[in-house]
Tab-separated table of N, CA and C in Angstrom:
chain	number	residue	atom	x	y	z
D	222	UNK	N	51.834	65.613	116.779
D	222	UNK	CA	52.155	66.932	116.292
D	222	UNK	C	51.335	67.942	117.086
D	223	UNK	N	51.964	69.038	117.460
D	223	UNK	CA	51.244	70.103	118.154
D	223	UNK	C	51.404	71.409	117.390
D	224	UNK	N	50.411	72.256	117.521
D	224	UNK	CA	50.469	73.613	116.982
D	224	UNK	C	50.652	74.527	118.188
D	225	UNK	N	51.710	75.316	118.177
D	225	UNK	CA	52.044	76.170	119.311
D	225	UNK	C	52.441	77.557	118.804
D	226	UNK	N	52.624	78.452	119.738
D	226	UNK	CA	53.097	79.798	119.393
D	226	UNK	C	54.614	79.776	119.215
D	227	UNK	N	55.090	80.486	118.216
D	227	UNK	CA	56.530	80.646	118.045
D	227	UNK	C	57.124	81.259	119.316
D	228	UNK	N	56.355	82.080	120.005
D	228	UNK	CA	56.816	82.678	121.265
D	228	UNK	C	57.234	81.611	122.277
D	229	UNK	N	56.673	80.418	122.177
D	229	UNK	CA	57.032	79.321	123.072
D	229	UNK	C	58.209	78.498	122.556
D	230	UNK	N	58.615	78.762	121.320
D	230	UNK	CA	59.733	78.053	120.688
D	230	UNK	C	60.647	79.051	119.972
D	231	UNK	N	61.197	80.027	120.681
D	231	UNK	CA	61.990	81.071	120.015
D	231	UNK	C	63.220	80.549	119.284
D	232	UNK	N	63.739	79.404	119.676
D	232	UNK	CA	64.911	78.850	118.995
D	232	UNK	C	64.607	78.411	117.564
D	233	UNK	N	63.323	78.272	117.223
D	233	UNK	CA	62.949	77.896	115.858
D	233	UNK	C	62.976	79.084	114.899
D	234	UNK	N	63.015	80.290	115.416
D	234	UNK	CA	62.912	81.480	114.568
D	234	UNK	C	63.985	81.551	113.470
D	235	UNK	N	65.260	81.286	113.738
D	235	UNK	CA	66.249	81.360	112.651
D	235	UNK	C	65.981	80.370	111.511
D	236	UNK	N	65.600	79.151	111.853
D	236	UNK	CA	65.284	78.160	110.814
D	236	UNK	C	64.070	78.612	110.011
D	237	UNK	N	63.064	79.078	110.703
D	237	UNK	CA	61.848	79.547	110.040
D	237	UNK	C	62.153	80.737	109.133
D	238	UNK	N	62.998	81.640	109.580
D	238	UNK	CA	63.381	82.792	108.756
D	238	UNK	C	64.052	82.334	107.463
D	239	UNK	N	64.910	81.349	107.569
D	239	UNK	CA	65.580	80.807	106.378
D	239	UNK	C	64.573	80.160	105.435
D	240	UNK	N	63.660	79.346	105.985
D	240	UNK	CA	62.641	78.708	105.146
D	240	UNK	C	61.781	79.752	104.439
D	241	UNK	N	61.325	80.738	105.188
D	241	UNK	CA	60.472	81.780	104.602
D	241	UNK	C	61.222	82.572	103.536
D	242	UNK	N	62.474	82.873	103.786
D	242	UNK	CA	63.272	83.596	102.796
D	242	UNK	C	63.389	82.779	101.506
D	243	UNK	N	63.709	81.499	101.649
D	243	UNK	CA	63.849	80.645	100.469
D	243	UNK	C	62.533	80.548	99.698
D	244	UNK	N	61.424	80.514	100.406
D	244	UNK	CA	60.119	80.334	99.765
D	244	UNK	C	59.578	81.619	99.139
D	245	UNK	N	59.762	82.768	99.787
D	245	UNK	CA	59.066	83.984	99.364
D	245	UNK	C	59.928	85.214	99.145
D	246	UNK	N	61.236	85.098	99.103
D	246	UNK	CA	62.087	86.290	98.974
D	246	UNK	C	61.792	87.078	97.701
D	247	UNK	N	61.330	86.439	96.671
D	247	UNK	CA	61.033	87.143	95.419
D	247	UNK	C	59.862	88.117	95.554
D	248	UNK	N	59.092	88.001	96.625
D	248	UNK	CA	57.937	88.877	96.819
D	248	UNK	C	58.292	90.225	97.444
D	249	UNK	N	59.486	90.329	97.993
D	249	UNK	CA	59.844	91.534	98.732
D	249	UNK	C	61.186	92.079	98.260
D	250	UNK	N	61.194	93.329	97.834
D	250	UNK	CA	62.446	93.973	97.459
D	250	UNK	C	63.339	94.064	98.695
D	251	UNK	N	64.613	93.883	98.484
D	251	UNK	CA	65.593	93.987	99.576
D	251	UNK	C	65.323	93.004	100.709
D	252	UNK	N	64.800	91.836	100.388
D	252	UNK	CA	64.532	90.839	101.416
D	252	UNK	C	65.841	90.210	101.875
D	253	UNK	N	65.831	89.675	103.078
D	253	UNK	CA	66.995	88.970	103.609
D	253	UNK	C	66.526	88.056	104.743
D	254	UNK	N	67.362	87.102	105.080
D	254	UNK	CA	67.053	86.230	106.204
D	254	UNK	C	66.979	87.068	107.476
D	255	UNK	N	67.844	88.045	107.615
D	255	UNK	CA	67.842	88.909	108.804
D	255	UNK	C	66.530	89.684	108.908
D	256	UNK	N	66.026	90.197	107.777
D	256	UNK	CA	64.743	90.914	107.795
D	256	UNK	C	63.625	89.974	108.200
D	257	UNK	N	63.651	88.769	107.657
D	257	UNK	CA	62.642	87.764	108.002
D	257	UNK	C	62.709	87.410	109.495
D	258	UNK	N	63.912	87.263	110.012
D	258	UNK	CA	64.075	86.933	111.421
D	258	UNK	C	63.539	88.065	112.311
D	259	UNK	N	63.846	89.297	111.959
D	259	UNK	CA	63.322	90.447	112.716
D	259	UNK	C	61.795	90.448	112.705
D	260	UNK	N	61.217	90.173	111.536
D	260	UNK	CA	59.760	90.148	111.411
D	260	UNK	C	59.151	89.039	112.264
D	261	UNK	N	59.751	87.859	112.227
D	261	UNK	CA	59.249	86.745	113.043
D	261	UNK	C	59.327	87.076	114.524
D	262	UNK	N	60.418	87.644	114.934
D	262	UNK	CA	60.558	87.995	116.357
D	262	UNK	C	59.539	89.062	116.763
D	263	UNK	N	59.293	90.038	115.887
D	263	UNK	CA	58.312	91.089	116.189
D	263	UNK	C	56.895	90.521	116.260
D	264	UNK	N	56.630	89.473	115.503
D	264	UNK	CA	55.306	88.849	115.470
D	264	UNK	C	55.181	87.686	116.448
D	265	UNK	N	56.215	87.432	117.201
D	265	UNK	CA	56.240	86.294	118.117
D	265	UNK	C	55.466	86.633	119.391
D	266	UNK	N	54.147	86.569	119.256
D	266	UNK	CA	53.242	86.927	120.346
D	266	UNK	C	52.217	85.820	120.516
D	267	UNK	N	51.394	85.963	121.529
D	267	UNK	CA	50.354	84.976	121.800
D	267	UNK	C	48.998	85.665	121.827
D	268	UNK	N	48.007	85.009	121.211
D	268	UNK	CA	46.608	85.444	121.283
D	268	UNK	C	46.392	86.897	120.892
D	269	UNK	N	47.048	87.312	119.814
D	269	UNK	CA	46.850	88.666	119.300
D	269	UNK	C	47.290	88.726	117.844
D	270	UNK	N	47.005	89.842	117.238
D	270	UNK	CA	47.444	90.091	115.868
D	270	UNK	C	48.562	91.120	115.958
D	271	UNK	N	49.755	90.760	115.536
D	271	UNK	CA	50.165	89.539	114.844
D	271	UNK	C	50.593	88.443	115.820
D	272	UNK	N	50.591	87.222	115.309
D	272	UNK	CA	51.167	86.089	116.027
D	272	UNK	C	51.558	85.019	115.008
D	273	UNK	N	52.572	84.268	115.372
D	273	UNK	CA	53.081	83.197	114.512
D	273	UNK	C	52.856	81.874	115.231
D	274	UNK	N	52.301	80.920	114.492
D	274	UNK	CA	52.109	79.568	115.014
D	274	UNK	C	53.083	78.625	114.315
D	275	UNK	N	53.528	77.623	115.057
D	275	UNK	CA	54.432	76.628	114.494
D	275	UNK	C	53.875	75.233	114.727
D	276	UNK	N	54.140	74.363	113.780
D	276	UNK	CA	53.812	72.942	113.926
D	276	UNK	C	55.087	72.252	114.392
D	277	UNK	N	54.958	71.475	115.463
D	277	UNK	CA	56.111	70.825	116.080
D	277	UNK	C	55.788	69.344	116.267
D	278	UNK	N	56.737	68.500	115.866
D	278	UNK	CA	56.570	67.057	116.054
D	278	UNK	C	57.865	66.474	116.592
D	279	UNK	N	57.775	65.814	117.734
D	279	UNK	CA	58.952	65.212	118.370
D	279	UNK	C	60.099	66.214	118.505
D	280	UNK	N	59.759	67.444	118.862
D	280	UNK	CA	60.764	68.482	119.051
D	280	UNK	C	61.306	69.101	117.784
D	281	UNK	N	60.766	68.695	116.631
D	281	UNK	CA	61.236	69.222	115.343
D	281	UNK	C	60.226	70.204	114.776
D	282	UNK	N	60.735	71.288	114.213
D	282	UNK	CA	59.906	72.266	113.531
D	282	UNK	C	59.437	71.682	112.207
D	283	UNK	N	58.117	71.716	111.990
D	283	UNK	CA	57.542	71.166	110.754
D	283	UNK	C	57.058	72.265	109.809
D	284	UNK	N	56.542	73.373	110.366
D	284	UNK	CA	55.985	74.421	109.529
D	284	UNK	C	55.459	75.565	110.364
D	285	UNK	N	54.793	76.500	109.674
D	285	UNK	CA	54.300	77.692	110.363
D	285	UNK	C	53.130	78.317	109.617
D	286	UNK	N	52.475	79.223	110.300
D	286	UNK	CA	51.446	80.084	109.718
D	286	UNK	C	51.370	81.325	110.598
D	287	UNK	N	50.996	82.438	109.995
D	287	UNK	CA	50.973	83.712	110.711
D	287	UNK	C	49.605	84.362	110.592
D	288	UNK	N	49.167	84.949	111.674
D	288	UNK	CA	47.995	85.817	111.693
D	288	UNK	C	48.555	87.236	111.696
D	289	UNK	N	48.300	87.986	110.637
D	289	UNK	CA	48.923	89.299	110.461
D	289	UNK	C	47.885	90.363	110.134
D	290	UNK	N	48.262	91.602	110.356
D	290	UNK	CA	47.368	92.711	110.072
D	290	UNK	C	47.066	92.811	108.577
D	291	UNK	N	48.093	92.673	107.741
D	291	UNK	CA	47.895	92.707	106.287
D	291	UNK	C	48.995	91.910	105.606
D	292	UNK	N	48.779	91.613	104.316
D	292	UNK	CA	49.784	90.887	103.552
D	292	UNK	C	50.007	91.492	102.178
D	293	UNK	N	48.973	92.021	101.557
D	293	UNK	CA	49.083	92.633	100.231
D	293	UNK	C	49.165	94.143	100.386
D	294	UNK	N	50.259	94.708	99.930
D	294	UNK	CA	50.412	96.168	100.016
D	294	UNK	C	49.274	96.908	99.323
D	295	UNK	N	48.754	96.324	98.266
D	295	UNK	CA	47.697	96.980	97.489
D	295	UNK	C	46.304	96.797	98.090
D	296	UNK	N	46.192	95.981	99.151
D	296	UNK	CA	44.890	95.727	99.767
D	296	UNK	C	44.940	95.894	101.284
D	297	UNK	N	45.479	97.008	101.711
D	297	UNK	CA	45.539	97.287	103.147
D	297	UNK	C	44.156	97.569	103.731
D	298	UNK	N	43.155	97.705	102.857
D	298	UNK	CA	41.779	97.890	103.330
D	298	UNK	C	41.210	96.592	103.897
D	299	UNK	N	41.823	95.476	103.575
D	299	UNK	CA	41.375	94.174	104.071
D	299	UNK	C	42.255	93.764	105.248
D	300	UNK	N	41.639	93.341	106.320
D	300	UNK	CA	42.392	92.937	107.502
D	300	UNK	C	41.520	92.090	108.410
D	301	UNK	N	42.123	91.147	109.121
D	301	UNK	CA	43.502	90.653	109.111
D	301	UNK	C	43.690	89.546	108.068
D	302	UNK	N	44.923	89.094	107.977
D	302	UNK	CA	45.321	88.104	106.985
D	302	UNK	C	45.961	86.886	107.638
D	303	UNK	N	45.801	85.755	106.981
D	303	UNK	CA	46.594	84.578	107.287
D	303	UNK	C	47.728	84.581	106.264
D	304	UNK	N	48.964	84.497	106.731
D	304	UNK	CA	50.121	84.546	105.846
D	304	UNK	C	51.108	83.439	106.204
D	305	UNK	N	52.093	83.290	105.352
D	305	UNK	CA	53.252	82.434	105.633
D	305	UNK	C	52.902	81.003	106.016
D	306	UNK	N	51.898	80.445	105.367
D	306	UNK	CA	51.598	79.022	105.600
D	306	UNK	C	52.676	78.220	104.869
D	307	UNK	N	53.469	77.526	105.647
D	307	UNK	CA	54.611	76.805	105.086
D	307	UNK	C	54.833	75.517	105.868
D	308	UNK	N	55.088	74.432	105.132
D	308	UNK	CA	55.441	73.150	105.750
D	308	UNK	C	56.716	72.663	105.062
D	309	UNK	N	57.703	72.286	105.861
D	309	UNK	CA	58.963	71.771	105.318
D	309	UNK	C	58.695	70.523	104.479
D	310	UNK	N	59.463	70.377	103.434
D	310	UNK	CA	59.262	69.311	102.453
D	310	UNK	C	59.099	67.928	103.087
D	311	UNK	N	59.915	67.607	104.055
D	311	UNK	CA	59.871	66.261	104.650
D	311	UNK	C	58.602	65.988	105.454
D	312	UNK	N	57.835	67.046	105.762
D	312	UNK	CA	56.619	66.885	106.553
D	312	UNK	C	55.340	67.089	105.737
D	313	UNK	N	55.471	67.302	104.446
D	313	UNK	CA	54.298	67.582	103.617
D	313	UNK	C	53.459	66.334	103.370
D	314	UNK	N	52.205	66.608	102.969
D	314	UNK	CA	51.232	65.572	102.621
D	314	UNK	C	50.813	64.755	103.843
D	315	UNK	N	50.814	65.423	105.010
D	315	UNK	CA	50.400	64.768	106.247
D	315	UNK	C	49.330	65.564	106.976
D	316	UNK	N	48.776	66.599	106.320
D	316	UNK	CA	47.712	67.380	106.932
D	316	UNK	C	48.184	68.519	107.815
D	317	UNK	N	49.474	68.780	107.829
D	317	UNK	CA	50.011	69.819	108.702
D	317	UNK	C	49.577	71.206	108.238
D	318	UNK	N	49.606	71.458	106.942
D	318	UNK	CA	49.160	72.775	106.446
D	318	UNK	C	47.704	73.010	106.832
D	319	UNK	N	46.864	72.018	106.650
D	319	UNK	CA	45.449	72.155	107.022
D	319	UNK	C	45.300	72.424	108.512
D	320	UNK	N	46.082	71.727	109.334
D	320	UNK	CA	46.016	71.935	110.785
D	320	UNK	C	46.437	73.358	111.144
D	321	UNK	N	47.460	73.863	110.492
D	321	UNK	CA	47.900	75.236	110.739
D	321	UNK	C	46.822	76.247	110.334
D	322	UNK	N	46.219	76.042	109.166
D	322	UNK	CA	45.167	76.940	108.686
D	322	UNK	C	43.986	76.941	109.658
D	323	UNK	N	43.551	75.762	110.064
D	323	UNK	CA	42.417	75.673	110.993
D	323	UNK	C	42.725	76.341	112.319
D	324	UNK	N	43.952	76.207	112.779
D	324	UNK	CA	44.320	76.843	114.056
D	324	UNK	C	44.382	78.368	113.918
D	325	UNK	N	44.869	78.865	112.786
D	325	UNK	CA	44.864	80.320	112.562
D	325	UNK	C	43.423	80.821	112.555
D	326	UNK	N	42.540	80.083	111.904
D	326	UNK	CA	41.130	80.467	111.882
D	326	UNK	C	40.558	80.490	113.303
D	327	UNK	N	40.902	79.498	114.107
D	327	UNK	CA	40.453	79.424	115.494
D	327	UNK	C	40.983	80.612	116.299
D	328	UNK	N	42.251	80.940	116.110
D	328	UNK	CA	42.843	82.083	116.809
D	328	UNK	C	42.116	83.378	116.434
D	329	UNK	N	41.876	83.571	115.143
D	329	UNK	CA	41.192	84.782	114.677
D	329	UNK	C	39.779	84.852	115.245
D	330	UNK	N	39.079	83.745	115.210
D	330	UNK	CA	37.713	83.684	115.747
D	330	UNK	C	37.702	84.064	117.230
D	331	UNK	N	38.653	83.546	117.993
D	331	UNK	CA	38.747	83.838	119.422
D	331	UNK	C	39.025	85.314	119.686
D	332	UNK	N	39.645	85.981	118.709
D	332	UNK	CA	39.926	87.413	118.837
D	332	UNK	C	38.770	88.274	118.335
D	333	UNK	N	37.678	87.636	117.919
D	333	UNK	CA	36.515	88.377	117.449
D	333	UNK	C	36.607	88.841	116.010
D	334	UNK	N	37.502	88.248	115.242
D	334	UNK	CA	37.666	88.614	113.832
D	334	UNK	C	36.490	88.043	113.035
D	335	UNK	N	35.756	88.890	112.293
D	335	UNK	CA	34.620	88.382	111.533
D	335	UNK	C	34.995	87.753	110.186
D	336	UNK	N	36.113	88.213	109.591
D	336	UNK	CA	36.508	87.716	108.277
D	336	UNK	C	38.028	87.763	108.176
D	337	UNK	N	38.580	86.749	107.536
D	337	UNK	CA	40.024	86.598	107.403
D	337	UNK	C	40.352	86.501	105.920
D	338	UNK	N	41.545	86.977	105.531
D	338	UNK	CA	41.950	87.022	104.127
D	338	UNK	C	43.285	86.309	103.923
D	339	UNK	N	43.523	85.896	102.686
D	339	UNK	CA	44.810	85.349	102.279
D	339	UNK	C	44.969	85.563	100.789
D	340	UNK	N	46.222	85.509	100.321
D	340	UNK	CA	46.437	85.386	98.883
D	340	UNK	C	47.414	84.263	98.646
D	341	UNK	N	47.254	83.641	97.482
D	341	UNK	CA	48.096	82.506	97.134
D	341	UNK	C	48.239	82.438	95.622
D	342	UNK	N	49.021	81.495	95.164
D	342	UNK	CA	49.148	81.218	93.736
D	342	UNK	C	49.063	79.709	93.550
D	343	UNK	N	48.621	79.320	92.396
D	343	UNK	CA	48.595	77.896	92.071
D	343	UNK	C	47.293	77.214	92.414
D	344	UNK	N	46.827	76.369	91.502
D	344	UNK	CA	45.535	75.704	91.701
D	344	UNK	C	45.493	74.749	92.881
D	345	UNK	N	46.578	74.052	93.190
D	345	UNK	CA	46.527	73.113	94.320
D	345	UNK	C	46.400	73.853	95.641
D	346	UNK	N	47.036	75.021	95.749
D	346	UNK	CA	46.899	75.801	96.979
D	346	UNK	C	45.474	76.341	97.106
D	347	UNK	N	44.944	76.813	95.988
D	347	UNK	CA	43.561	77.299	95.989
D	347	UNK	C	42.609	76.181	96.430
D	348	UNK	N	42.822	74.973	95.935
D	348	UNK	CA	41.975	73.838	96.318
D	348	UNK	C	42.103	73.506	97.801
D	349	UNK	N	43.317	73.599	98.329
D	349	UNK	CA	43.528	73.334	99.756
D	349	UNK	C	42.675	74.284	100.596
D	350	UNK	N	42.757	75.568	100.304
D	350	UNK	CA	42.003	76.546	101.092
D	350	UNK	C	40.501	76.418	100.856
D	351	UNK	N	40.092	76.160	99.631
D	351	UNK	CA	38.661	75.991	99.332
D	351	UNK	C	38.092	74.805	100.115
D	352	UNK	N	38.864	73.736	100.231
D	352	UNK	CA	38.404	72.563	100.978
D	352	UNK	C	38.213	72.877	102.465
D	353	UNK	N	38.862	73.927	102.938
D	353	UNK	CA	38.744	74.333	104.339
D	353	UNK	C	37.735	75.463	104.535
D	354	UNK	N	36.989	75.790	103.452
D	354	UNK	CA	35.911	76.759	103.562
D	354	UNK	C	36.186	78.146	103.024
D	355	UNK	N	37.370	78.389	102.494
D	355	UNK	CA	37.725	79.692	101.951
D	355	UNK	C	37.103	79.878	100.567
D	356	UNK	N	36.782	81.132	100.227
D	356	UNK	CA	36.181	81.457	98.930
D	356	UNK	C	37.040	82.471	98.188
D	357	UNK	N	37.089	82.325	96.876
D	357	UNK	CA	37.811	83.280	96.030
D	357	UNK	C	37.002	84.568	95.955
D	358	UNK	N	37.662	85.701	96.200
D	358	UNK	CA	36.976	86.993	96.060
D	358	UNK	C	37.554	87.837	94.933
D	359	UNK	N	38.761	87.472	94.450
D	359	UNK	CA	39.364	88.228	93.354
D	359	UNK	C	40.561	87.443	92.835
D	360	UNK	N	40.986	87.808	91.632
D	360	UNK	CA	42.191	87.236	91.038
D	360	UNK	C	43.062	88.390	90.538
D	361	UNK	N	43.616	89.148	91.461
D	361	UNK	CA	44.392	90.317	91.052
D	361	UNK	C	45.788	89.943	90.569
D	362	UNK	N	46.359	90.815	89.751
D	362	UNK	CA	47.770	90.700	89.421
D	362	UNK	C	48.506	91.484	90.496
D	363	UNK	N	49.352	90.794	91.211
D	363	UNK	CA	50.112	91.399	92.307
D	363	UNK	C	51.568	90.982	92.156
D	364	UNK	N	52.459	91.943	92.134
D	364	UNK	CA	53.879	91.689	91.906
D	364	UNK	C	54.081	90.905	90.607
D	365	UNK	N	53.333	91.327	89.591
D	365	UNK	CA	53.439	90.828	88.217
D	365	UNK	C	52.979	89.392	88.010
D	366	UNK	N	52.274	88.831	88.978
D	366	UNK	CA	51.766	87.457	88.856
D	366	UNK	C	50.300	87.453	89.256
D	367	UNK	N	49.492	86.679	88.526
D	367	UNK	CA	48.097	86.550	88.943
D	367	UNK	C	48.039	85.760	90.244
D	368	UNK	N	47.337	86.339	91.209
D	368	UNK	CA	47.176	85.713	92.527
D	368	UNK	C	45.727	85.332	92.728
D	369	UNK	N	45.476	84.567	93.738
D	369	UNK	CA	44.118	84.236	94.143
D	369	UNK	C	43.913	84.862	95.517
D	370	UNK	N	42.986	85.811	95.593
D	370	UNK	CA	42.637	86.470	96.848
D	370	UNK	C	41.417	85.747	97.397
D	371	UNK	N	41.536	85.254	98.625
D	371	UNK	CA	40.475	84.446	99.222
D	371	UNK	C	40.115	85.011	100.588
D	372	UNK	N	38.899	84.655	101.044
D	372	UNK	CA	38.479	85.056	102.382
D	372	UNK	C	37.599	83.977	102.973
D	373	UNK	N	37.416	84.090	104.292
D	373	UNK	CA	36.517	83.185	104.991
D	373	UNK	C	35.834	83.976	106.091
D	374	UNK	N	34.529	83.768	106.199
D	374	UNK	CA	33.785	84.373	107.307
D	374	UNK	C	33.907	83.453	108.510
D	375	UNK	N	34.222	84.063	109.625
D	375	UNK	CA	34.420	83.277	110.837
D	375	UNK	C	33.189	83.419	111.712
């Protein structure tokens, strides 16, 4: 399995847009696969913020993670963010999410980022990030659901 830039695998963008839409469309008013695809293409860069990373195994897309300027509309004072950590169902429980998170952290560190942020829901996701060194800094209600706001010093 390799972690690469979506910019190096542009043909994966439509599939990724569909996966992201299915996973998170409830978070964004007026969301669509087309909006997601436009966002992925705009973020399809290398060694900068924003950038999208993909996990690829034997030529198959396994998942993704994004280094973005912000993720929570209510916390634009915090930047940058790790967002869109997603692994397709058939590839889960193999360490791919952890590999994506670690690579995003490495990318941010290489860019001189001192601290990175994320938000998530659910105790298992919180445990995943905590095991990789992330700390809870708040539990805000965002979009009518309690979230876990986490950060890591790089």
